[in-house]
Coordinates of C-alpha atoms and ligand atoms in Angstrom, one line a residue:
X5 CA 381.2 209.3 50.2
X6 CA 378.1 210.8 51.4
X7 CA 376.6 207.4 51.9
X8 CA 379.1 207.0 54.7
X9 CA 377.0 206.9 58.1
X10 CA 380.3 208.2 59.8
X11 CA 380.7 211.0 57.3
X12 CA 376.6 211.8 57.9
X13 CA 376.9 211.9 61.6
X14 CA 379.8 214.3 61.0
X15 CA 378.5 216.7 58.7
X16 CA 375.1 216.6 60.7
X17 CA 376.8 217.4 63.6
X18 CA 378.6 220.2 61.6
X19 CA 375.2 221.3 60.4
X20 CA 373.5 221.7 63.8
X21 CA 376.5 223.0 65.3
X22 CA 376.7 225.9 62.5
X23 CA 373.3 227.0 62.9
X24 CA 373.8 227.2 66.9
X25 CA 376.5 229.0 66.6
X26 CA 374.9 231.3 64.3
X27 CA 372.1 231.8 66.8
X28 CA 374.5 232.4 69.3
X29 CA 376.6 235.0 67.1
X30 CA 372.9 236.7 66.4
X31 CA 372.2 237.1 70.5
X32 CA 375.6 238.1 71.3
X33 CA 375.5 240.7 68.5
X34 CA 371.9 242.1 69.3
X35 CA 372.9 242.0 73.7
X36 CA 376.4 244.2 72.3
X37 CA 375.0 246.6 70.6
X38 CA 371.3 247.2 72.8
X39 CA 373.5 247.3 75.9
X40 CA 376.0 249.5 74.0
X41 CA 373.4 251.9 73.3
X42 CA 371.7 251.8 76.2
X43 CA 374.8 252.9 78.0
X44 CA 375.2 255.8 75.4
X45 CA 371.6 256.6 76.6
X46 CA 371.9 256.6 80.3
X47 CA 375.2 259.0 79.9
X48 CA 373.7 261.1 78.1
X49 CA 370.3 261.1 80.1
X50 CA 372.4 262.1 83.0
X51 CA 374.6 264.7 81.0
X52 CA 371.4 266.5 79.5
X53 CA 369.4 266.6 83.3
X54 CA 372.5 268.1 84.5
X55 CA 372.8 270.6 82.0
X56 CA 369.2 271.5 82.3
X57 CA 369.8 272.0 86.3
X58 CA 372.5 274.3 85.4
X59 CA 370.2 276.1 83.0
X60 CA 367.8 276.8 85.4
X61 CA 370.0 277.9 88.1
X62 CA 371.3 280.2 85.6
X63 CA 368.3 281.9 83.9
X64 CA 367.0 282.8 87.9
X65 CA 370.4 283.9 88.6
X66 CA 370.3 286.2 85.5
X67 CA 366.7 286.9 86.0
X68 CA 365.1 285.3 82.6
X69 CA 368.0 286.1 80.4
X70 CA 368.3 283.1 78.4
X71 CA 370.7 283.4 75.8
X72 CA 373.4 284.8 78.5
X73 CA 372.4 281.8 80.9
X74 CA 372.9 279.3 77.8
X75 CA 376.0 280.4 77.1
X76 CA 377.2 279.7 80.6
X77 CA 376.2 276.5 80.6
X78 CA 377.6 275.7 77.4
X79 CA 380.9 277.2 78.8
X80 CA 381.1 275.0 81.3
X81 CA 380.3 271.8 79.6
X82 CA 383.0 269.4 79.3
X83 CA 384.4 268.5 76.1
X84 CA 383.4 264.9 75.9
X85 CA 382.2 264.6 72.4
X86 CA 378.8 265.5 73.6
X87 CA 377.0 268.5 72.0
X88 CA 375.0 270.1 74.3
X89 CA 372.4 272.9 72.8
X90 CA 369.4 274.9 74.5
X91 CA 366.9 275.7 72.5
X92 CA 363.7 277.8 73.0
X93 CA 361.6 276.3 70.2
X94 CA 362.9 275.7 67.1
X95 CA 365.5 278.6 67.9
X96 CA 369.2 278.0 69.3
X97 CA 370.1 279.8 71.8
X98 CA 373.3 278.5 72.3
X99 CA 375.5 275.0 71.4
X100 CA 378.4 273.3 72.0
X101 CA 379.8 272.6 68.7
X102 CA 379.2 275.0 66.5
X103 CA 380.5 273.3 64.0
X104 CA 377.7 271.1 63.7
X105 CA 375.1 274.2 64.2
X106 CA 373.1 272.9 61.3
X107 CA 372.8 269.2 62.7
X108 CA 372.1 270.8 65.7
X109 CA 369.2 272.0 64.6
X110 CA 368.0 269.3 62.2
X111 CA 367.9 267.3 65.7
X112 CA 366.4 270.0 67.8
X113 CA 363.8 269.9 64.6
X114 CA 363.3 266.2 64.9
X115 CA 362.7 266.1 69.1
X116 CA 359.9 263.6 69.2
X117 CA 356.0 265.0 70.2
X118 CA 356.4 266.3 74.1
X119 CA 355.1 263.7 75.9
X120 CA 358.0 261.4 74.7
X121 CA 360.1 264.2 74.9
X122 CA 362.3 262.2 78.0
X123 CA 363.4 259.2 75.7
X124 CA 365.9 259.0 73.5
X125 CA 365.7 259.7 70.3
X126 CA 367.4 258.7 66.8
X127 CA 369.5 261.8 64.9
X128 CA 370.3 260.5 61.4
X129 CA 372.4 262.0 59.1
X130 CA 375.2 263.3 62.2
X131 CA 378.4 262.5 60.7
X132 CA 378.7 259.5 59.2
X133 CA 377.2 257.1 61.5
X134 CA 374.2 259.1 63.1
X135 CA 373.6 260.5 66.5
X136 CA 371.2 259.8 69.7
X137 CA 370.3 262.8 71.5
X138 CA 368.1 263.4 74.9
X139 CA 366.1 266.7 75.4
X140 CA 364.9 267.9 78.8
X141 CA 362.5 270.8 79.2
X142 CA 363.0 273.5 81.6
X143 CA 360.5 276.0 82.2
X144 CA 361.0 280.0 83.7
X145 CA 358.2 281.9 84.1
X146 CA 356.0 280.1 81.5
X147 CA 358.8 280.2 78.8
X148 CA 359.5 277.0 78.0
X149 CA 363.3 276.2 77.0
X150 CA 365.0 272.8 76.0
X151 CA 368.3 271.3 76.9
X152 CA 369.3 269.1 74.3
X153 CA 372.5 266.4 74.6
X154 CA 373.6 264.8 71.8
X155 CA 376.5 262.3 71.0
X156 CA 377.1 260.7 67.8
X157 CA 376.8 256.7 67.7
X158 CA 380.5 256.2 66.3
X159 CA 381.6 254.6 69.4
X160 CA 378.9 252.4 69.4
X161 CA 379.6 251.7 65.8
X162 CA 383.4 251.0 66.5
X163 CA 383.0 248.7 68.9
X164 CA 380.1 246.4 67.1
X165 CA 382.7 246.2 64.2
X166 CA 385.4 245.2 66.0
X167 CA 383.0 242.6 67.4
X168 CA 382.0 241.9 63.9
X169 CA 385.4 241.2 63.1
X170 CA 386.4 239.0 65.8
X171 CA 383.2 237.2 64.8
X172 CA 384.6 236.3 61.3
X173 CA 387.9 235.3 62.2
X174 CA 386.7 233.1 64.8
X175 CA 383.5 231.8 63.2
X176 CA 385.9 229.2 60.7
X177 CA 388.3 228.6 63.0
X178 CA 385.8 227.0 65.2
X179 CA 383.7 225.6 62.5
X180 CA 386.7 224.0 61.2
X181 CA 387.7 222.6 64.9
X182 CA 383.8 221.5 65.4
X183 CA 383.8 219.4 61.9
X184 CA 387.1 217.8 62.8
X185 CA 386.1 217.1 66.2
X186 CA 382.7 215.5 65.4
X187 CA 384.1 213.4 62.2
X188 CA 387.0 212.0 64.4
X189 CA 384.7 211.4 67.6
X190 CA 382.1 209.4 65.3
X191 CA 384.9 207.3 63.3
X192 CA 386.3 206.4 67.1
X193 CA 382.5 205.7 68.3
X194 CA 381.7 203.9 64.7
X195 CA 385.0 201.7 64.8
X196 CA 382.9 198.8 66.5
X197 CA 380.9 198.7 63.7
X198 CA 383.1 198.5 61.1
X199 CA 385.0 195.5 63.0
X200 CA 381.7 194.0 63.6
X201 CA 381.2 194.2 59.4
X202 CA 384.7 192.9 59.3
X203 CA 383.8 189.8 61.2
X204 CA 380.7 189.3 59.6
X205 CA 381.9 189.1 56.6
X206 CA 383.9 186.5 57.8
X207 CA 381.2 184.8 58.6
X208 CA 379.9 181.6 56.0
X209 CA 377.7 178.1 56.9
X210 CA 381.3 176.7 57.6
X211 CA 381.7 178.5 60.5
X212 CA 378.9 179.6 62.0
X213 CA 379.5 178.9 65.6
X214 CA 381.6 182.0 65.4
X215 CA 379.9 185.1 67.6
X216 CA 380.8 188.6 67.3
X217 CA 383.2 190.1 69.9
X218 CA 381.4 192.9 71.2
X219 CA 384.1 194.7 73.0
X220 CA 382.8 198.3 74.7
X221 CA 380.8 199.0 71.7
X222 CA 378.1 201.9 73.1
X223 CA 374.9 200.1 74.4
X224 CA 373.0 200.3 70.9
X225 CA 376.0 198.8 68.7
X226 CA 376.2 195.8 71.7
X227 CA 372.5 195.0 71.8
X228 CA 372.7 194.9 67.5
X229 CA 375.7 192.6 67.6
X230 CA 374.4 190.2 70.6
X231 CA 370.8 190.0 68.6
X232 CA 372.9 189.1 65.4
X233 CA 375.1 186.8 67.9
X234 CA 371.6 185.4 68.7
X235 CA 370.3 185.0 65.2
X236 CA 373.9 182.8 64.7
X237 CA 373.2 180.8 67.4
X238 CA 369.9 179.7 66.0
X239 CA 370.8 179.6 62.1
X240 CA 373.7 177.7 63.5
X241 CA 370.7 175.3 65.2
X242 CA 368.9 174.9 62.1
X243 CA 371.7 174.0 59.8
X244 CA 372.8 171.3 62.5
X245 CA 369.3 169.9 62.4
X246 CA 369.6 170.0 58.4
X247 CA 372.9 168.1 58.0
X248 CA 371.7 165.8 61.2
X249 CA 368.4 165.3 59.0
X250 CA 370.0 164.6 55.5
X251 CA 372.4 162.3 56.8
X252 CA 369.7 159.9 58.7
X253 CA 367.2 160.2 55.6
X254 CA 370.4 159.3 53.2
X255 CA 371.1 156.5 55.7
X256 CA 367.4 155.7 56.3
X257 CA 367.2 155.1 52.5
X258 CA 370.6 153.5 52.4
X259 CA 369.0 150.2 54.0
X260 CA 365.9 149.3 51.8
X261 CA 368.2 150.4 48.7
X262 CA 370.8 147.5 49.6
X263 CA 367.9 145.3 50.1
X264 CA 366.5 145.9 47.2
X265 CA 369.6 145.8 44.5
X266 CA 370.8 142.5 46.9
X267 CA 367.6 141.0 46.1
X268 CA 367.8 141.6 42.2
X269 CA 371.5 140.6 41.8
X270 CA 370.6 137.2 44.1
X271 CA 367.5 136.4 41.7
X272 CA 369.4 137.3 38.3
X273 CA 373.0 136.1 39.6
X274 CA 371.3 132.3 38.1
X275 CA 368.4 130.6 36.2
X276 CA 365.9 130.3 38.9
X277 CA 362.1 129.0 39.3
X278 CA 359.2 130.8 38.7
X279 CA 358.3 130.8 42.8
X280 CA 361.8 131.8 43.2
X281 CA 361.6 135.3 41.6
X282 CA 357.9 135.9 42.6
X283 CA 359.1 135.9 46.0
X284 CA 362.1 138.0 45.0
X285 CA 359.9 140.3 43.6
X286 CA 357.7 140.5 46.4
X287 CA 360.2 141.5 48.8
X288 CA 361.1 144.0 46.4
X289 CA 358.2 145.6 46.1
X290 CA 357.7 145.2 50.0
X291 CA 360.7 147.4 50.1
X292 CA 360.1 149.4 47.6
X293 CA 356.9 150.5 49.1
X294 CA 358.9 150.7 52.4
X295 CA 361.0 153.7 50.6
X296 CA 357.9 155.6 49.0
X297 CA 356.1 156.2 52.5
X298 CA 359.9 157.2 53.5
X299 CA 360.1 159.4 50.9
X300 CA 356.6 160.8 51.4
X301 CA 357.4 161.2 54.8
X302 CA 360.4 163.2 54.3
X303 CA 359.0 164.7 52.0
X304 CA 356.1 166.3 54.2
X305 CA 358.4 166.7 56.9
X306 CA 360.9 169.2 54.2
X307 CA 357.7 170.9 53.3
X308 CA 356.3 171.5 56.5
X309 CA 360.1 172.9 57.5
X310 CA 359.8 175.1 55.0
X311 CA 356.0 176.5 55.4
X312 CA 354.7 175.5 52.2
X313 CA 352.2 173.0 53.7
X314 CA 348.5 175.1 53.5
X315 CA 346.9 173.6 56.1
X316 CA 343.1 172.7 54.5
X317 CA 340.8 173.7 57.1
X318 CA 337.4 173.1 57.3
X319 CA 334.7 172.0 59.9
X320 CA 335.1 168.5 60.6
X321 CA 333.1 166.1 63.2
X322 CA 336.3 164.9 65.1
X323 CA 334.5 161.6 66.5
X324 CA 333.6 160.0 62.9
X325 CA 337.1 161.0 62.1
X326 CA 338.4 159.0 65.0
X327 CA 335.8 156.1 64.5
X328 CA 337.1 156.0 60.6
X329 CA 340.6 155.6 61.8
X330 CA 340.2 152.8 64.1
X331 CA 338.0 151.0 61.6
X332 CA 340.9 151.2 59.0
X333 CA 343.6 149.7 61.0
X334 CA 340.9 146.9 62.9
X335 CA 342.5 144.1 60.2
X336 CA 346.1 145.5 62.0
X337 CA 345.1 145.2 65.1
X338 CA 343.6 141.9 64.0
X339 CA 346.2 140.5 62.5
X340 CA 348.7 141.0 65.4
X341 CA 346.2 140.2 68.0
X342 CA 345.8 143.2 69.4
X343 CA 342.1 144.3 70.8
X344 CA 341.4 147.8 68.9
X345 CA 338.0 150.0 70.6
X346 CA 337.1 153.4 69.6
X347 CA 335.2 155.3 72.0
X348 CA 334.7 158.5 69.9
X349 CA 331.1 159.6 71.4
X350 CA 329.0 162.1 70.5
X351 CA 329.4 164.9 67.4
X352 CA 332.1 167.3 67.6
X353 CA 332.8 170.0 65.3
X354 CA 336.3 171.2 65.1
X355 CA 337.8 173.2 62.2
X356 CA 340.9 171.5 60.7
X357 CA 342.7 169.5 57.9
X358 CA 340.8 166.3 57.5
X359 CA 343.2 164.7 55.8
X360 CA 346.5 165.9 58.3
X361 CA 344.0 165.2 60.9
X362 CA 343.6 161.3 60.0
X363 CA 347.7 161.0 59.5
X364 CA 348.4 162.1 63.0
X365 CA 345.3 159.9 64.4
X366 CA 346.5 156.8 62.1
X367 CA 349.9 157.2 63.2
X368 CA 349.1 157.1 66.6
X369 CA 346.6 154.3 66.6
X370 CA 349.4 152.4 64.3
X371 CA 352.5 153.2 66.8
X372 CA 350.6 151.6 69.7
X373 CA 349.5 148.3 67.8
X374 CA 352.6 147.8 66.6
X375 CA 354.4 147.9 69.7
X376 CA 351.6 146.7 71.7
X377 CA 352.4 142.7 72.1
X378 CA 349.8 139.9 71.2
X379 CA 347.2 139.9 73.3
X380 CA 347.6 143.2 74.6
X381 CA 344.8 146.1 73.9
X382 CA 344.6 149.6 72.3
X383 CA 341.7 152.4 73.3
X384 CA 341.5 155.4 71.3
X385 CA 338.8 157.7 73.1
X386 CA 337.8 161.3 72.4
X387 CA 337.1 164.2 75.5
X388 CA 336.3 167.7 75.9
X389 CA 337.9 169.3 78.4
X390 CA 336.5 173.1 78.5
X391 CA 337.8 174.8 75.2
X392 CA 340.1 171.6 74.1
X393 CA 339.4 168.5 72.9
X394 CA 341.4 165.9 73.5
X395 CA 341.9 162.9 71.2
X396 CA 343.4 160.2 73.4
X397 CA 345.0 156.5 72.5
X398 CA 346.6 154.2 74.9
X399 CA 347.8 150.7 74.5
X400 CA 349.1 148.1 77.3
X401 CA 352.5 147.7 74.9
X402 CA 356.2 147.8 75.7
X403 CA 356.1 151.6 77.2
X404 CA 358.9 153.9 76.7
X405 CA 361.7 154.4 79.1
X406 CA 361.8 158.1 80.7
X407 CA 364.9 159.2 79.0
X408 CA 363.4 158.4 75.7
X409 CA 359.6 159.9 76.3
X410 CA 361.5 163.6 75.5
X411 CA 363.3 162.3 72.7
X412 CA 360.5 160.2 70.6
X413 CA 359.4 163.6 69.1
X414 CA 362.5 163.8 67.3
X415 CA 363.3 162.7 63.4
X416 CA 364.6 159.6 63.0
X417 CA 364.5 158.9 67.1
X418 CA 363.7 154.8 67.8
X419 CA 363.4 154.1 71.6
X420 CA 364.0 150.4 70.5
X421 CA 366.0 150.8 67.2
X422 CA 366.5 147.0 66.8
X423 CA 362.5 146.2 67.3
X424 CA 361.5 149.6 66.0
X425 CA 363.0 148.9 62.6
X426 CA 362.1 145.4 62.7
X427 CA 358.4 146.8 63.0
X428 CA 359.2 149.0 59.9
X429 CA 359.5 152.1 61.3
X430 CA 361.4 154.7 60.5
X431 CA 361.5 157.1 63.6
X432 CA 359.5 159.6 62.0
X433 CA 355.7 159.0 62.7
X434 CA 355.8 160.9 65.9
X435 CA 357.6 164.2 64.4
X436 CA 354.8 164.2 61.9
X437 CA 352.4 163.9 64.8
X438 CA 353.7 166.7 66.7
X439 CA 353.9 168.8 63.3
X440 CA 349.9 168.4 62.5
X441 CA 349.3 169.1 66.4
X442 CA 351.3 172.3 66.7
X443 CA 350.3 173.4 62.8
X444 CA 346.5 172.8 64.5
X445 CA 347.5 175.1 67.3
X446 CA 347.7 172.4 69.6
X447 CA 349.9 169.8 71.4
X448 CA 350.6 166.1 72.0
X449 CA 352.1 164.6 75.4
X450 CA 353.2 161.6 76.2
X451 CA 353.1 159.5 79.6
X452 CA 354.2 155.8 79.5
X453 CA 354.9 153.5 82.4
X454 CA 357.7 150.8 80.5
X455 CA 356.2 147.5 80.3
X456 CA 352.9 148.6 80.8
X457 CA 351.7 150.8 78.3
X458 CA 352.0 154.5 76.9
X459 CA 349.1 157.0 76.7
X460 CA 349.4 159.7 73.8
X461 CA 347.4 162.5 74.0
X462 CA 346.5 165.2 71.6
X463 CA 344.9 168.7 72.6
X464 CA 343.1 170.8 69.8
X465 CA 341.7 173.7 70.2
X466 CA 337.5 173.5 69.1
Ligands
ADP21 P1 358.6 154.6 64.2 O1 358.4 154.7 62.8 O2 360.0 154.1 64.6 O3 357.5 154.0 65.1 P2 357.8 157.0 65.5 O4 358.3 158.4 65.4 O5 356.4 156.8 65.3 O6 358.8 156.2 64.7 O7 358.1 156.6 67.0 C1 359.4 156.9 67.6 C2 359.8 155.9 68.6 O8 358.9 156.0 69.7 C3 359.6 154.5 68.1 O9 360.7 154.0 67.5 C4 359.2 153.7 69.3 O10 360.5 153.3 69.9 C5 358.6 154.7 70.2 N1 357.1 154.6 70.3 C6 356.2 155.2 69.6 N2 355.0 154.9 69.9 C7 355.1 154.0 70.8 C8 354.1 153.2 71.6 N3 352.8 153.4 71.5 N4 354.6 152.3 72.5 C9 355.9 152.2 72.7 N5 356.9 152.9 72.0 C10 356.5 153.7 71.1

């Protein structure tokens, strides 16, 4: 249960909540009482100056007679549940509430040293809560006296339980209310979530153009579910490109398969000559070899898809790479008629595969002879152009329309399917190209003028 984000939030919440309450309850509690007894201090401030007034008036209306002038003023004091007492030294002279005579002089005791004499001061042990009392001196002819107000703190004491009380009812109550509120407000807040789980789960390779509804999920729930919307989208690419890919290769291999098993049932259908099933078997294996490079081409192509092709690298002189290549395909070139130069110039270090390297070169030079027509001529040629090197190879062949110069990157993509297959292609020599380029961190472009020739070019970086 406590795995449950919506229950975490909650009780989070509650948590944080709790303790600011708490804080709150503290400050409130301290602010009560201070200003409680700072009231209880002011009054009685004010009740013991106006006593000592009174005193003195008194003691020079009775010339110096202190215990008479005492008890005047103590027979006028109000009864307010203040004690008032004048003392002269550690002697009473006269108090209010004689019933507390012996409290009254513990306190009168316990005045603080005289020049502190003016605050307040603490008077423990005064009924059952304690007392506060205020002393002000009050002088007549060098006698010194003191007037002495005290109240006890059960006032004070009464009213910060009451607050107490209130406190505790109110403290569950609102706790209660708070965890409610915050586990009901996340389950609303959360409810996109748990639809969005709903429709995920919904969610296989049969149906993966469905997107999320997003709804008024808050800002951070929308910008998950259109990121995961996003990452559909492209899964939904991929597995597109896979079934589009196993259905050519399966159809790709369909072809030389027929030819293959037609050939064998033609040749063993009868008795035949000798010549008869050599050149049986020659087409056979003509074919055959037709479906191993298919197969190692897919094959490359499925690694490469996957990333478990390492690319090789080491330093390389790109120009006797280049002049290798068109040395190995000058019987090719020969063969159809097609003028083959290399201009590979000077040495040029580049790190790379060697052996990728030579595939995307030999597939190149091999593209343009074959669809380069008798008589026609193929240049490969090799540049620097500041930080790139550029391996170039044009041919004055059959061009490729516009519309198709996008598309021959693609698997399986023949401009001319009819002549392409004829030539023995299989649509995939220039996906491979573009896969060695790009795992080289480079890039090959294409311009071709139809009828007239096509330049490829590929950019490396040295
Ligand atoms: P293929 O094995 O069919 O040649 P590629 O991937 O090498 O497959 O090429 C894709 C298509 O691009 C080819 O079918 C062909 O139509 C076109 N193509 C490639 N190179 C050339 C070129 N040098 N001149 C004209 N067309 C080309």
């Amino acid at each position: 249960m406590f795995k449950s984000l919506r229950v975490q939030l909650a009780a989070w919440y509650l948590v944080l909540f709790s303790a600011l309450f708490l804080v709150f309850c503290l400050v409130l509690y301290s602010s009560v009482s201070r200003a409680l007894e700072g009231r209880l201090e002011e009054s009685l401030a004010a009740t013991s100056s106006i006593s000592a007034q009174i005193f003195q008036e008194e003691l020079e209306e009775m010339q110096g007679d202190s215990a008479a002038a005492a008890a005047e003023v103590i027979s006028k004091t109000p009864p307010r549940g203040v004690v008032i007492a004048i003392a002269a030294g550690a002697k009473i002279l006269a108090a209010s509430d004689p019933e507390h005579r012996r409290d009254t002089e513990a306190a009168v005791a316990r005045i603080p040293a005289a020049e502190r004499r003016e605050d307040a001061w603490d008077v423990p042990g005064w009924g059952k809560n304690g007392a506060r009392g205020v002393a002000r001196r009050v002088t007549y002819q060098n006698r010194e006296f003191l007037v002495v107000a005290i109240e006890p703190l059960d006032s004070v004491v009464q009213s910060l339980q009451v607050l107490r009380e209130t406190l505790w009812l109110v403290t569950p109550l609102l706790l209660a209310v708070a965890g409610a509120g915050g586990y009901l407000l996340t389950r609303r807040r959360l409810a996109p979530l748990r639809s969005m789980m709903a429709q995920t789960q919904a969610i296989s390779d049969r149906n993966l153009e469905t997107r999320l509804h997003i709804g008024d999920a808050a800002e951070e729930l929308a910008t998950l579910a259109a990121s995961f919307n996003e990452l559909l989208a492209r899964l939904n690419q991929s597995f597109e490109t896979m079934r589009r890919f196993v259905q050519d290769a399966s159809h790709e291999l369909r072809t030389p398969l027929a030819v293959i098993r037609g050939e064998a049932d033609v040749a063993l259908s009868q008795p035949r000559t000798a010549a008869d099933y050599r050149e049986s078997l020659m087409l056979i294996q003509e074919e055959s070899r037709r479906l191993s490079r298919l197969v190692d081409d897919l094959l490359n192509l499925a690694r490469a898809d996957a990333g478990h092709v390492q690319l090789q690298l080491e330093e390389l002189y790109l120009n006797d790479l280049l002049a290798e290549c068109c040395r190995s395909l000058q019987p090719l070139a020969a063969a159809r008629n097609v003028e083959l130069s290399c201009v590979a110039g000077e040495d040029l270090a580049v790190q790379g595969d060697e052996e990728l390297l030579r595939r995307m070169v030999v597939n190149l030079l091999d593209n343009a002879i074959r669809y380069t027509p008798e008589g026609g001529s193929v240049s490969a040629a090799l540049e620097t152009q500041g930080s790139e090197v550029c391996i170039r190879v044009c041919d004055t062949g059959v061009g490729i329309p516009a519309e198709a110069a996008t598309r021959v990157f693609e698997r399986f993509y023949r401009a001319d399917k009819a002549r392409s297959r004829q030539q023995g292609g299989f649509g995939l020599g220039l996906s491979i190209v573009k896969w060695i380029a790009e795992s080289h961190r480079g890039a090959v472009e294409l311009t071709s003028q139809p009828g007239q020739g096509s330049t490829f070019t590929v950019r490396l970086q040295r």
